[in-house]
XYZ file of C-alpha atoms in Angstrom:
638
model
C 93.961 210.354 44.505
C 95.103 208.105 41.637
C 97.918 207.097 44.122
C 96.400 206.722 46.836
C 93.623 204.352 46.325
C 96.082 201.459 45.321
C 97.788 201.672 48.630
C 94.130 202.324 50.711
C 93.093 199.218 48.420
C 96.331 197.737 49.603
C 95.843 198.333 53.699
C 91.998 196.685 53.562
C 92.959 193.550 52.104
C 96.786 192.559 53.451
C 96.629 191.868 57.135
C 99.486 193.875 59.062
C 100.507 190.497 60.229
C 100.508 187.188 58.956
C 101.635 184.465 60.781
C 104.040 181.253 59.943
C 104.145 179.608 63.736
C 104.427 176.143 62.959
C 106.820 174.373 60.673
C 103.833 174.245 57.825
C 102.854 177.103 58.131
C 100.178 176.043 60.351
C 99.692 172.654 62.559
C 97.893 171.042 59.523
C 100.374 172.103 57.116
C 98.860 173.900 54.670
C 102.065 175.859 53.816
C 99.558 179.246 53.203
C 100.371 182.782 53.979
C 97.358 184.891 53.898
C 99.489 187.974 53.145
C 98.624 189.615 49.995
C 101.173 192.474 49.487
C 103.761 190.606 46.951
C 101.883 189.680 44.164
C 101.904 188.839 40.136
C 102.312 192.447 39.795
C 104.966 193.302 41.675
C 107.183 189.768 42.328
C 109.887 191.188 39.451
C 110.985 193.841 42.138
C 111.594 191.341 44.990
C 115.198 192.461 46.602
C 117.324 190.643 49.440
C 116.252 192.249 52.389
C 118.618 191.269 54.410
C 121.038 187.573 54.715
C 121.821 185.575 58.117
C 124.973 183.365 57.815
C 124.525 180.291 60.651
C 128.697 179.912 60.487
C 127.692 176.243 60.521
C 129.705 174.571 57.645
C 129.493 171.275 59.446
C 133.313 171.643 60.217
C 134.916 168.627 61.982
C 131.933 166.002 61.337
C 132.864 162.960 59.756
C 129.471 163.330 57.666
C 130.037 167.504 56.670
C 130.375 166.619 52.733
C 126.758 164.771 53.210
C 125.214 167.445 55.055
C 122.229 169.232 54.115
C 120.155 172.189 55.135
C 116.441 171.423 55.168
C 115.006 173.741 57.618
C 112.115 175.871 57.225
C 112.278 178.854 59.927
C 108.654 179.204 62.359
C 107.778 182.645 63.240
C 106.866 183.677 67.171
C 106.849 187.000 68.376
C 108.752 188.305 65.604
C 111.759 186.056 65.958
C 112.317 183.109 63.446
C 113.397 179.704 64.721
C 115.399 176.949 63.124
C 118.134 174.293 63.357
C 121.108 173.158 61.837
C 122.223 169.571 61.022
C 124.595 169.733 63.545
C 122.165 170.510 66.126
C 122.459 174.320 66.813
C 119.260 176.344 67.030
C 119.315 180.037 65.467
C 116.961 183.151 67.119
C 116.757 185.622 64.240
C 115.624 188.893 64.583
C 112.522 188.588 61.421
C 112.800 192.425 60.705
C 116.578 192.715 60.705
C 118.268 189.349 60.130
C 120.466 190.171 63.476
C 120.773 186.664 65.412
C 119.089 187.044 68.890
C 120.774 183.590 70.185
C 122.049 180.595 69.306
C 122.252 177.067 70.989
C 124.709 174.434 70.371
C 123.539 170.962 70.547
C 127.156 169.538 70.473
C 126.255 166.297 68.579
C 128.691 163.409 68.274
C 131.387 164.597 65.215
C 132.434 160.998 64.654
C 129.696 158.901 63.720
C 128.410 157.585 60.515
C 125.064 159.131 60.385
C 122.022 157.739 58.307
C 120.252 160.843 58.068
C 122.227 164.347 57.259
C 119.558 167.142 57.711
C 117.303 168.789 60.680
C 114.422 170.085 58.961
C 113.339 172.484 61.788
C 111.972 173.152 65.332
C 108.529 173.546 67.513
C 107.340 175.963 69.722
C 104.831 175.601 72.672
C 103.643 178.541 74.973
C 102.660 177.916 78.461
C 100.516 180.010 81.196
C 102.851 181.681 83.166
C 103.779 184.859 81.507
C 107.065 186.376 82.636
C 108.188 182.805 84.180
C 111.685 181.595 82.286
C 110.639 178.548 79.762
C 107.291 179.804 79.456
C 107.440 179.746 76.135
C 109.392 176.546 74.883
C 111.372 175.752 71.564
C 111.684 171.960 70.873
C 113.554 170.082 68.548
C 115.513 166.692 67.989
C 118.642 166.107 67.549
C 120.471 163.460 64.589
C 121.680 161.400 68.005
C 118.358 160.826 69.290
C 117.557 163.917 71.850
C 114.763 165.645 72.241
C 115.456 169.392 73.637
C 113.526 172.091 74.944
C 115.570 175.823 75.192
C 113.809 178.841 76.633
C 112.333 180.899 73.623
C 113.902 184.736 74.605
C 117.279 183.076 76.166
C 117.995 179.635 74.328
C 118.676 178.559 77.785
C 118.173 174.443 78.125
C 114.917 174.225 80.131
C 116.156 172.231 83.453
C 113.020 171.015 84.054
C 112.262 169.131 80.947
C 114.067 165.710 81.065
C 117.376 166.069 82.530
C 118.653 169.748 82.311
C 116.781 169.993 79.293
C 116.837 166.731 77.422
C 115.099 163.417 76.845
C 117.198 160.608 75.402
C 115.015 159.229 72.617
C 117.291 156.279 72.078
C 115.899 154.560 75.590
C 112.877 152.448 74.178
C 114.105 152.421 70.792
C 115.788 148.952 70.625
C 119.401 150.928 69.175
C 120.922 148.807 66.781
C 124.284 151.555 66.368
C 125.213 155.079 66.898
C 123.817 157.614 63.858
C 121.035 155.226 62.848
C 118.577 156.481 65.115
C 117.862 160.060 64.398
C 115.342 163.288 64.570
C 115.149 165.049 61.042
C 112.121 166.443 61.514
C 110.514 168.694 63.969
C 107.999 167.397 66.884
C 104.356 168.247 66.739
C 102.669 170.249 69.561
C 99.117 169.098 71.054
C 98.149 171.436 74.091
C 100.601 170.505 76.696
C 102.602 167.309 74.616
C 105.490 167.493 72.420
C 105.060 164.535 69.966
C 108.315 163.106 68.027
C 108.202 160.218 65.043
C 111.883 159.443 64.338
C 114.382 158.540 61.047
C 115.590 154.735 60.798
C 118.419 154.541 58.696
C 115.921 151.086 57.221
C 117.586 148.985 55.156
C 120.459 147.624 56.977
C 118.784 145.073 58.763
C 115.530 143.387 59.750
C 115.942 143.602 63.421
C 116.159 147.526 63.540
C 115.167 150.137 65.721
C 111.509 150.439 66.871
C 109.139 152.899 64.740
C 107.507 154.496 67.477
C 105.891 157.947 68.356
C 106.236 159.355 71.445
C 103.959 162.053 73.345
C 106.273 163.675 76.232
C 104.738 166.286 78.350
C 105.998 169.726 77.570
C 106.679 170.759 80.796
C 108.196 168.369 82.670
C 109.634 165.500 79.992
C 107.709 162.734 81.450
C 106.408 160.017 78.885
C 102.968 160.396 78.412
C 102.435 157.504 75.831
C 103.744 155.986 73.048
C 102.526 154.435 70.001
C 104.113 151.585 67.754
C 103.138 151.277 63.692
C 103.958 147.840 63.616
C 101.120 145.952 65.720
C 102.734 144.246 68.590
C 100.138 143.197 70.701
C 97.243 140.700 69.887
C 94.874 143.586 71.092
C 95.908 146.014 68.171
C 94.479 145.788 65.106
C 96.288 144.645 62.101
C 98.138 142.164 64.238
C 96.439 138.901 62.488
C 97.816 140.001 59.800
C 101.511 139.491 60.683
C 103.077 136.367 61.388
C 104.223 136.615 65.444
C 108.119 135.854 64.918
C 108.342 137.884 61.861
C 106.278 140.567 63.924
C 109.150 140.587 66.795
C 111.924 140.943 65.110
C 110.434 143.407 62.393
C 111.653 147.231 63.107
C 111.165 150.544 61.668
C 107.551 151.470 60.027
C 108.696 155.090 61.651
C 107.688 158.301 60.818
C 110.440 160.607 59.678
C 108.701 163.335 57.817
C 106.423 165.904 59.839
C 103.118 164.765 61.993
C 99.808 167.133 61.773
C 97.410 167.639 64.299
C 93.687 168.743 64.216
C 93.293 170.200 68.039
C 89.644 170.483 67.406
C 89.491 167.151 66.501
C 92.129 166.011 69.222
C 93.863 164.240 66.617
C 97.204 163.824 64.963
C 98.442 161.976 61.996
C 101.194 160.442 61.505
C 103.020 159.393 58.148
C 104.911 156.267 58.324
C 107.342 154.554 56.055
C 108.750 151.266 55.484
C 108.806 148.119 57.706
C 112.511 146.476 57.668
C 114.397 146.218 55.759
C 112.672 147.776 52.787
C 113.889 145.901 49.731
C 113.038 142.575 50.494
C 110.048 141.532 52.592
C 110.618 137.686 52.872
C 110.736 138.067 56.918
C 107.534 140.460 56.974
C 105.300 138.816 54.803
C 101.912 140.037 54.230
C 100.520 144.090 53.833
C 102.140 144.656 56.582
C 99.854 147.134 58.681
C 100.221 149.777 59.334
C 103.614 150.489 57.738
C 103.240 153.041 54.584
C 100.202 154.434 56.107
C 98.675 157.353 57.059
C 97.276 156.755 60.822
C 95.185 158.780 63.205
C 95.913 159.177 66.947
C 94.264 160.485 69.379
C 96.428 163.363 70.368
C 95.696 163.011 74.171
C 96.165 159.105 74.729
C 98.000 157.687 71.618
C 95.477 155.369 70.661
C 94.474 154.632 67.060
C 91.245 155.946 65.387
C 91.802 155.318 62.063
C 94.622 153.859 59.149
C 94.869 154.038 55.519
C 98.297 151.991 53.681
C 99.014 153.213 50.860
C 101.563 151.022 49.581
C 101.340 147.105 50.791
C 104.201 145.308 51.786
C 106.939 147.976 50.470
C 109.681 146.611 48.566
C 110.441 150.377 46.714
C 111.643 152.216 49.757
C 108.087 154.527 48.911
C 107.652 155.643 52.203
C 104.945 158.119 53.644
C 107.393 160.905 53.353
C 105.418 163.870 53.560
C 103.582 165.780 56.029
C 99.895 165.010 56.340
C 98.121 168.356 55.174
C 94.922 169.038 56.442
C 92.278 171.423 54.606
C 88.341 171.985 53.992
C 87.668 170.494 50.401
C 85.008 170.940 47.869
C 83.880 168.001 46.489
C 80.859 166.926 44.971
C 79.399 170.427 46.486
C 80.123 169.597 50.033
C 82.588 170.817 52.062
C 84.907 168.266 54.458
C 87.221 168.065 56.041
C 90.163 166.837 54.205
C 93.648 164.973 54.829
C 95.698 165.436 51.429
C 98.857 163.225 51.579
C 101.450 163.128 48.462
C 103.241 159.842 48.401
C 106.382 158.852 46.965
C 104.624 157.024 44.023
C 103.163 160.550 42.421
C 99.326 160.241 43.672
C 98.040 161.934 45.562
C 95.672 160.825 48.437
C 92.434 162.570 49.930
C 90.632 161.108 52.661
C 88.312 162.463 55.021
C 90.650 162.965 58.204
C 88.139 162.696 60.710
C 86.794 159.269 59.661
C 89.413 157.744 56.803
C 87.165 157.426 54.327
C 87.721 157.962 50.531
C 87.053 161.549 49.234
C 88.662 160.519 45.796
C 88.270 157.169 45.591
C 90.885 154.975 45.948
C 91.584 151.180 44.164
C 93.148 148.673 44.488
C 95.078 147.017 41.005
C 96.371 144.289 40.315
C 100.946 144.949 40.298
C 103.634 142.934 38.780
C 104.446 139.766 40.717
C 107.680 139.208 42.565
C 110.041 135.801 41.186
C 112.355 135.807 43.889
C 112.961 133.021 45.703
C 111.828 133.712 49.663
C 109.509 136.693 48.648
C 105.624 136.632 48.479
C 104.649 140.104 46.858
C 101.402 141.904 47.599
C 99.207 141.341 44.220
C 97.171 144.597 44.508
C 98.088 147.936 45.315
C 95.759 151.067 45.755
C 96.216 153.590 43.288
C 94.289 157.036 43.909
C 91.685 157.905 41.248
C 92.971 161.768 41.274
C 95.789 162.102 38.192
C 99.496 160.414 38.747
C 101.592 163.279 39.239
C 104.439 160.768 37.286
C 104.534 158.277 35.137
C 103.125 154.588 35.673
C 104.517 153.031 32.412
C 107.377 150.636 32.396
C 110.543 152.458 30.927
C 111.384 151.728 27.618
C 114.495 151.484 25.676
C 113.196 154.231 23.233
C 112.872 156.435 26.136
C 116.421 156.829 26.693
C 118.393 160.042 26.632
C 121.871 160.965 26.513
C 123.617 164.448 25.836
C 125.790 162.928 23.179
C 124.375 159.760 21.078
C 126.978 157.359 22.465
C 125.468 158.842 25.723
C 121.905 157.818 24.843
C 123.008 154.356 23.336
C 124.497 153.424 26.289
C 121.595 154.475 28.416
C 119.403 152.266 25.815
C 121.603 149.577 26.664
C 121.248 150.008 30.190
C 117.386 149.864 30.109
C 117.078 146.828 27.962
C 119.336 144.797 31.109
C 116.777 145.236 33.625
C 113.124 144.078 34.559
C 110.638 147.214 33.773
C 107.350 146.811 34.153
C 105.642 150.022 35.040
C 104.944 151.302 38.836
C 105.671 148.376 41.690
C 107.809 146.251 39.436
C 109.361 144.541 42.284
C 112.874 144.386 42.997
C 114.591 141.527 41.304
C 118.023 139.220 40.950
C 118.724 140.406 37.538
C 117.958 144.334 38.667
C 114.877 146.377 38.335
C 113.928 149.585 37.234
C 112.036 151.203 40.168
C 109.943 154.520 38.424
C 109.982 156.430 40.118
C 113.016 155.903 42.225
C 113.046 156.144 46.006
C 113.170 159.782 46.242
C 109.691 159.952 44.635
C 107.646 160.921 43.049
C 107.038 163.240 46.008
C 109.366 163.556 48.845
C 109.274 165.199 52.421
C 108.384 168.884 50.708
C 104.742 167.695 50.896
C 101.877 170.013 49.667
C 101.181 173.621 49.528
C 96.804 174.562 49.381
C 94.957 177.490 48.601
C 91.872 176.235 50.077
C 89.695 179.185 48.656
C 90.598 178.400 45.126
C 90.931 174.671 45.659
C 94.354 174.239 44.147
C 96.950 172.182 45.831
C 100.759 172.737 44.804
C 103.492 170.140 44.578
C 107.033 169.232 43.585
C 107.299 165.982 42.034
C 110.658 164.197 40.953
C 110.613 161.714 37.156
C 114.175 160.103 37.216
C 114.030 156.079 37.149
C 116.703 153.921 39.683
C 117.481 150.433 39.600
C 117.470 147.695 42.545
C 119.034 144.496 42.194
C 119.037 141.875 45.134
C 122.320 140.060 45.681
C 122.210 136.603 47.356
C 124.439 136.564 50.256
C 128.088 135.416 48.860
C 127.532 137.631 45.945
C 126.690 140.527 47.857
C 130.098 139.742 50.267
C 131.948 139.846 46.966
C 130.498 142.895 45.616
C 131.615 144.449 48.584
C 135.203 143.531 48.270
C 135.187 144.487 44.323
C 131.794 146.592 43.480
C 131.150 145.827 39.387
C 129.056 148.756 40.552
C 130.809 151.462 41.838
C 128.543 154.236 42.034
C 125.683 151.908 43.577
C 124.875 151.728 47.342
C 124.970 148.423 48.720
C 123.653 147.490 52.052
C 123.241 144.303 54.335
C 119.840 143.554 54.749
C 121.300 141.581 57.574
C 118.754 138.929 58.400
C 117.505 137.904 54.974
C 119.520 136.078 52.409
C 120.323 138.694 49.862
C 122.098 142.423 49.884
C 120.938 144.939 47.942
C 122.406 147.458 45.770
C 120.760 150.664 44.502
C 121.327 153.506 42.298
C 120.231 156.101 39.727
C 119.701 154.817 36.351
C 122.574 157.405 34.980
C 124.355 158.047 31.491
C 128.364 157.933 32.157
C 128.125 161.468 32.255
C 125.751 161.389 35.176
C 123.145 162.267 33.393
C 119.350 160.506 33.920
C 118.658 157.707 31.179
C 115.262 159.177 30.919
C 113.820 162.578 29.178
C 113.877 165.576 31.181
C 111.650 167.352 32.644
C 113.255 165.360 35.276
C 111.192 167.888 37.739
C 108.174 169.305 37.479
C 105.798 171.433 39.619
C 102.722 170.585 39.323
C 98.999 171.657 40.599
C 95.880 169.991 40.901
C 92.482 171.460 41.213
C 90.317 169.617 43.919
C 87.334 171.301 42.736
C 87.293 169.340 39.006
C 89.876 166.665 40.125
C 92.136 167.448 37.109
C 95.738 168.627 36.831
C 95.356 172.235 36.381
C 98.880 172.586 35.137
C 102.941 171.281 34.926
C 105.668 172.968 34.403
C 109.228 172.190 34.533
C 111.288 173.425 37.878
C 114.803 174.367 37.541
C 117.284 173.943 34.836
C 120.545 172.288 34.660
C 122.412 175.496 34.864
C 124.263 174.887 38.051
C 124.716 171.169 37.309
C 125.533 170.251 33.767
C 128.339 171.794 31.767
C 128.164 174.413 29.109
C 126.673 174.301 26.334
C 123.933 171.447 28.724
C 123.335 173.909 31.174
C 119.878 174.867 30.354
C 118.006 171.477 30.409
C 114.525 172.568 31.667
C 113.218 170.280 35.039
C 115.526 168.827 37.140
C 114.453 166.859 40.430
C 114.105 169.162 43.224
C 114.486 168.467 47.261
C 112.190 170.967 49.213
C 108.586 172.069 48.681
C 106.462 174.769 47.768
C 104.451 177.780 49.821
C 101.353 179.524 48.635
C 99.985 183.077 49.319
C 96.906 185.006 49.510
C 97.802 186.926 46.531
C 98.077 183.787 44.145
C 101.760 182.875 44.336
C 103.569 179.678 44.446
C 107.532 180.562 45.779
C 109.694 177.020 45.767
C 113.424 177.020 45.490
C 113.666 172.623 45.941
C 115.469 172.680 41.983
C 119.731 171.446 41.701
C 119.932 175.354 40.574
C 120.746 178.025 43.264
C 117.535 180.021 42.874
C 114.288 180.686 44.612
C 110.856 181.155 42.286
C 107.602 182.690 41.837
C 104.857 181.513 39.687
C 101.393 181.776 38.866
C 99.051 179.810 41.300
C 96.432 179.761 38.184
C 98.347 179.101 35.415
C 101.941 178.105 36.315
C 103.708 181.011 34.144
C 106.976 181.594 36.188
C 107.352 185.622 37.120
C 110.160 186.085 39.157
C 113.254 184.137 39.956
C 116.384 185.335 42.412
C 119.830 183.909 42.495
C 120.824 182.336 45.718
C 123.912 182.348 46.997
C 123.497 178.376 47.781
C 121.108 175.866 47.057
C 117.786 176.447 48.037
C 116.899 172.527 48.714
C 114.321 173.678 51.505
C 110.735 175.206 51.882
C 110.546 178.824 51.949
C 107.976 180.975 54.359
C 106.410 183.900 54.369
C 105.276 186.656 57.243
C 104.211 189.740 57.112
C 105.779 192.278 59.735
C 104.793 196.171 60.116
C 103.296 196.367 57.004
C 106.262 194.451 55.141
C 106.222 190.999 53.636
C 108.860 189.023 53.525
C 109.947 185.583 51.664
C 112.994 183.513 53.464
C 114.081 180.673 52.618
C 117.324 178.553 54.694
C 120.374 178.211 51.122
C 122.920 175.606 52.433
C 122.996 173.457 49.500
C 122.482 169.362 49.766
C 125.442 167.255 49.891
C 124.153 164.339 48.500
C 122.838 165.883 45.174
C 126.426 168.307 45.126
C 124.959 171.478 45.081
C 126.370 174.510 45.983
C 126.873 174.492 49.814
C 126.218 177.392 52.341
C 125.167 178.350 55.634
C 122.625 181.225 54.518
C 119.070 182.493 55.754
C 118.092 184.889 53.150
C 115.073 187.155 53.319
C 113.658 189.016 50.236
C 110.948 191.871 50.130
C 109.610 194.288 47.962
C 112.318 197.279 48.542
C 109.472 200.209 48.699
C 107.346 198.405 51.305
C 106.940 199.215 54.834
């Protein structure tokens, strides 16, 4: 009897299935799995369970060092979904890891991308059972495609656009190949497939269009189609734009996941950045409703409601997560929340049926902009809820180095450029932007248990530096960088380039202290930071005897169970983790045969939970590269 009440305790309170159909988990993104059987007690015997190799290397693409893979699987029928960054789709068997199909998108090998990742795919179910492309997976492609492939055949569905495919480029304004793209996966509203897009947005002024698009699921046709940046004199916010500016402006798109509320008939969409994003001289004012968190209505497109939370960007701090949308606690009532982490650290809670402040939000007062042509925004609104980061300017004595020539020279570094805490502007001299354009937070978004009120993030500390480069300096940087490990880029339209990188040691190493990651969570119900712990070490990145630097910065986000566990791989190390939802202790961690830079799921399948996460490695922070779907599981359950 001893033995057997455990496992009857077991059956009547983890659900024989538990469900990840949407790319968060659910279509607010909550990244929750109710399941319950892996927990603190039993995490240290998680085992591979089985390992699915995609074969895609990214072989023959001009872009295959760059590449990285993003995707989090959905779960329908018991078959997992997901893409490549080369545009193949994978079916995988979830109870076996045997591939059911897979589709070949056959993008373009010989174009310069902007974007290097497909994050993952959609899947809508229609009404006639039996009929082929009755159920529907949808996804977009890095050239601008929208597909839809039969669920049980990965067949193209002929019907949808032509033999399969709508060409997202048409309406766009296309400035060149690779700079229009689909990282992220469409959301589903009833019968429309809605898409956001990636702008490669800092080339140019006069780039492609921001817009979300609603196409009808069955048949492809356009159903509407929404623009950030406010066009017409009917939509709001467009007083607030001067009308040439306005017209040549582009971008203000929405590259990381939407969310949708079908009770509500709403979904929200995060933007980014209006064009270019480092110098605003030819967009002046807030700019509405770039870096803004907007409600549609899901059935006609048109807006209901818009919070910006950053005014006339000049950081590159886009929207860049997925809107997650959860019942709150505060003040003793219960709402209806929209939690959104931005790339500045705060985090945002509004009420997503209305807009309105749950945590308050104000607006400060920001270091002033002295560059000639550029008219700064003097406020910004900072959420009252505890920065995730730092807000301080960086200091000189907060340098570090693994050797002390390596500090000194990172000392020196800091004292040569403008810091002034969060939204120091970009400058001629160079700026330290803290925290850098990858955040902060980045597209890994949230994770909520909504019963305990504790919401679950990844958050990045390393500092960069922007320096604007009036036009004939910028030419001749390009011929002979004094920078050679910066990016430059055009800004073609304005009178100054740009150049950006990490504020790096010689060694490579960030000029500020580690952690240089944390994960972090914050209870809702008191509004404090219930704890923050370092994620990752420098094992996989640093040389011996620096490998074990605790906290590095981490690309991917967390998921959250039932049973009070927080998995996230995200860290420059190849591992995937378990920790303590209530106090952040870290219980289990299991060697990956690639970087985990993605968000794991969970499902629960006859009885057996399982944890998978996509380990492929990302090419632009060199880790280990792959092509692996890896599954763990308790090895005794089932």
């Amino acid at each position: 009897m001893p033995r057997i009440l455990p496992l009857l305790l077991l059956l009547a309170f983890s659900p024989a299935f538990a469900d990840w159909s949407h790319y968060g988990g659910d279509a607010g993104g909550t990244r929750f799995v109710p399941a319950r059987q892996i927990d603190a007690g039993n995490v240290s015997r998680l085992a591979v369970a089985w390992t699915y190799r995609t074969g895609d290397l990214g072989e023959g693409y001009r872009d295959s060092q760059n590449l990285a893979f993003e995707a989090t699987p959905i779960l329908v029928d018991g078959v997992l979904y997901l893409s490549t960054p080369t545009g193949q789709v994978h079916a995988i068997d979830a109870r076996s890891g045997e591939r059911k199909w897979m589709f070949d998108g056959a993008l373009p090998r010989d174009r310069n991308y902007s974007e290097h990742t497909s994050r993952g795919v959609s899947f809508w179910r229609g009404d006639t059972p039996g009929e082929p492309c009755n159920s529907r997976v949808f996804f977009g492609t890095r050239d601008a495609r929208l597909l839809a492939l039969d669920a049980y055949s990965g067949e193209p569905c002929a019907g949808f656009g032509e033999r399969g495919v709508v060409d997202l480029n048409a309406g766009s304004r296309p400035k060149w190949p690779g700079n229009y793209l689909i990282t992220s996966p469409p959301a589903i509203y009833r019968d429309l497939v809605i898409s956001g897009s990636a702008v490669g947005d800092n080339g140019a002024v006069d780039l492609e269009y921001g817009i979300v698009r609603a196409f009808n699921a069955i048949t492809g046709e356009l159903a509407w189609r929404f623009d950030p940046l406010p066009r017409s004199v009917a939509d709001a916010g467009h007083d607030a734009w001067r009308r040439q500016q306005l017209a040549k402006t582009g971008a203000a798109n929405a590259w990381a996941a939407l969310s949708v509320d079908e009770a509500a008939g709403l979904v929200y969409v995060p933007t980014g950045s209006a064009s270019p994003d480092y110098y605003g001289g030819e967009r002046l004012g807030s700019n509405p409703h770039a870096n803004s968190v907007i409600a549609l209505d899901a059935a006609t497109g048109e807006l209901r409601w818009a919070r910006q939370l950053v005014h006339h960007d000049l950081w590159d701090y886009d929207v860049p997560a997925q809107p997650t949308l959860a019942q709150v606690v505060h003040g003793g009532v219960r709402r209806a929340a929209l939690i959104q982490l931005a790339k500045t650290g705060m985090l945002y809670v509004f009420d997503r049926l209305t807009g309105e402040d749950i945590f308050p939000v104000e607006e400060r007062p920001v270091p002033a902009s002295d560059v000639p042509g550029e008219s700064s925004w003097p406020t910004q609104p900072f959420s009252t809820l505890p920065p995730l980061v730092e807000q301080r300017p960086l200091t000189p004595d907060d340098a570090f180095g693994l050797t002390p020539v390596d500090r000194w020279l990172c000392r020196r570094e800091i004292q040569r450029y403008r810091s002034r805490g969060i939204f120091t502007p970009p400058s001629l001299e160079g700026s330290i932007v803290w925290p850098s354009y990858i955040g902060g937070g980045n597209w890994g978004g949230v994770a909520i248990d909504q019963d305990r009120g504790i919401v679950v993030t990844n958050v990045s500390h390393i500092p960069s530096v922007v320096q604007l480069l009036p036009r004939e300096e910028y030419l001749a940087a390009l011929e002979d960088p004094p920078f050679p490990d910066s990016q430059y880029t055009a800004q073609s339209g304005t009178p100054y380039g740009m150049r950006r990188q990490m504020l790096v040691s010689p060694l490579g190493v960030p000029c500020s202290r580690p952690p240089w990651g944390t994960l972090v969570a914050v209870n809702l119900n008191s509004g404090r930071i219930q704890w923050q712990v370092p994620l990752g070490t420098s094992e996989d990145i640093a040389p011996w005897p620096f490998g074990d630097i605790a906290g590095t910065p981490a690309i991917g986000g967390p998921l959250v169970t039932a049973s009070g566990l927080v998995f996230i791989g995200a860290a420059l190390d190849d591992y995937l983790r378990a920790f303590d939802l209530d106090t952040g202790r870290e219980l289990w961690k299991g060697r990956l045969p690639a970087g985990g830079q993605a968000t794991p799921m969970s499902y629960q399948l006859d009885g057996r939970q399982y944890v998978v996460i996509a380990a492929g490695g990302h090419g632009g922070a060199g880790t280990t590269a792959g092509d692996y779907v890896v599954a763990y599981a308790l090895p005794d359950s089932g």
